[in-house]
Short mmCIF file of C-alpha atoms in Angstrom, two decimals:
data_model
loop_
_atom_site.label_atom_id
_atom_site.label_comp_id
_atom_site.label_asym_id
_atom_site.label_seq_id
_atom_site.Cartn_x
_atom_site.Cartn_y
_atom_site.Cartn_z
CA MET E 1 -59.00 72.14 38.74
CA ALA E 2 -56.66 71.25 35.92
CA THR E 3 -55.33 68.08 37.54
CA ARG E 4 -57.45 65.72 35.39
CA SER E 5 -55.06 65.64 32.46
CA ALA E 6 -51.91 66.24 34.44
CA SER E 7 -49.84 63.16 35.06
CA LEU E 8 -47.98 63.16 38.35
CA PRO E 9 -44.65 61.30 38.63
CA ILE E 10 -46.13 58.96 41.26
CA GLU E 11 -49.01 58.00 38.97
CA ARG E 12 -46.58 57.31 36.13
CA THR E 13 -44.62 54.82 38.23
CA TYR E 14 -47.80 53.00 39.28
CA LEU E 15 -49.03 52.89 35.68
CA SER E 16 -45.70 51.60 34.40
CA LYS E 17 -45.63 48.91 37.11
CA ALA E 18 -49.18 47.89 36.21
CA TRP E 19 -48.32 47.71 32.49
CA LEU E 20 -45.24 45.59 33.27
CA ALA E 21 -47.32 43.26 35.46
CA VAL E 22 -49.97 42.82 32.75
CA ALA E 23 -47.31 42.23 30.09
CA GLY E 24 -45.58 39.65 32.30
CA ILE E 25 -48.83 37.80 32.98
CA LEU E 26 -49.66 37.72 29.26
CA LEU E 27 -46.18 36.48 28.42
CA VAL E 28 -46.44 33.65 30.95
CA ALA E 29 -49.92 32.73 29.64
CA VAL E 30 -48.66 32.58 26.05
CA LEU E 31 -45.72 30.45 27.17
CA ILE E 32 -48.01 28.00 29.00
CA VAL E 33 -50.34 27.69 26.01
CA THR E 34 -47.38 27.12 23.69
CA ILE E 35 -45.94 24.38 25.91
CA ALA E 36 -49.35 22.69 26.26
CA ALA E 37 -49.85 22.72 22.49
CA ALA E 38 -46.38 21.25 21.94
CA LEU E 39 -46.98 18.47 24.47
CA GLY E 40 -50.40 17.71 22.96
CA ARG E 41 -48.83 16.98 19.58
CA SER E 42 -46.04 14.76 20.93
CA THR E 43 -47.64 11.43 19.88
CA PRO E 44 -45.29 9.62 17.50
CA VAL E 45 -46.37 8.94 13.93
CA GLY E 46 -46.43 5.16 14.37
CA GLY E 47 -48.53 5.27 17.54
CA THR E 48 -47.61 4.62 21.15
CA ILE E 49 -47.39 0.80 21.09
CA LEU E 50 -43.89 -0.52 21.64
CA GLY E 51 -42.94 -3.51 19.52
CA PRO E 52 -44.97 -5.16 16.78
CA VAL E 53 -48.65 -4.34 16.37
CA PRO E 54 -50.87 -7.17 17.67
CA ASP E 55 -53.05 -8.99 15.14
CA PHE E 56 -56.62 -9.51 16.35
CA GLY E 57 -57.72 -11.62 13.38
CA PRO E 58 -59.97 -10.75 10.48
CA VAL E 59 -62.26 -7.77 10.61
CA THR E 60 -65.88 -8.53 11.48
CA THR E 61 -68.67 -6.44 10.04
CA GLN E 62 -71.61 -5.09 11.99
CA ASN E 63 -75.31 -5.75 11.25
CA GLU E 64 -74.65 -8.80 9.08
CA PRO E 65 -76.72 -11.96 9.54
CA ILE E 66 -75.02 -14.77 11.45
CA VAL E 67 -74.51 -17.82 9.26
CA VAL E 68 -74.21 -21.27 10.85
CA ASN E 69 -73.44 -24.23 8.56
CA GLY E 70 -74.60 -22.25 5.53
CA ASN E 71 -77.97 -21.27 7.06
CA ILE E 72 -78.90 -17.90 8.50
CA CYS E 73 -79.33 -18.31 12.24
CA GLY E 74 -82.57 -16.64 13.33
CA GLN E 75 -82.14 -17.52 17.03
CA CYS E 76 -78.71 -15.91 17.39
CA ARG E 77 -79.95 -12.34 17.26
#
């Protein structure tokens, strides 16, 4: 039969509804990804701390020997 390539009006409406559904789902997915990316970059430039930045004192270095009264402390490790 020659009905393989023939497109019936009923099939066209189902195909158009399916294409509209797929296009709508893709549009919503793109919108969600765009909103998530915009919210992920919403951290202000100065950070999220309100008020002045706390001072925790001088920076300590790692893997340095501990010095007590000018002598390297061997028991403190």
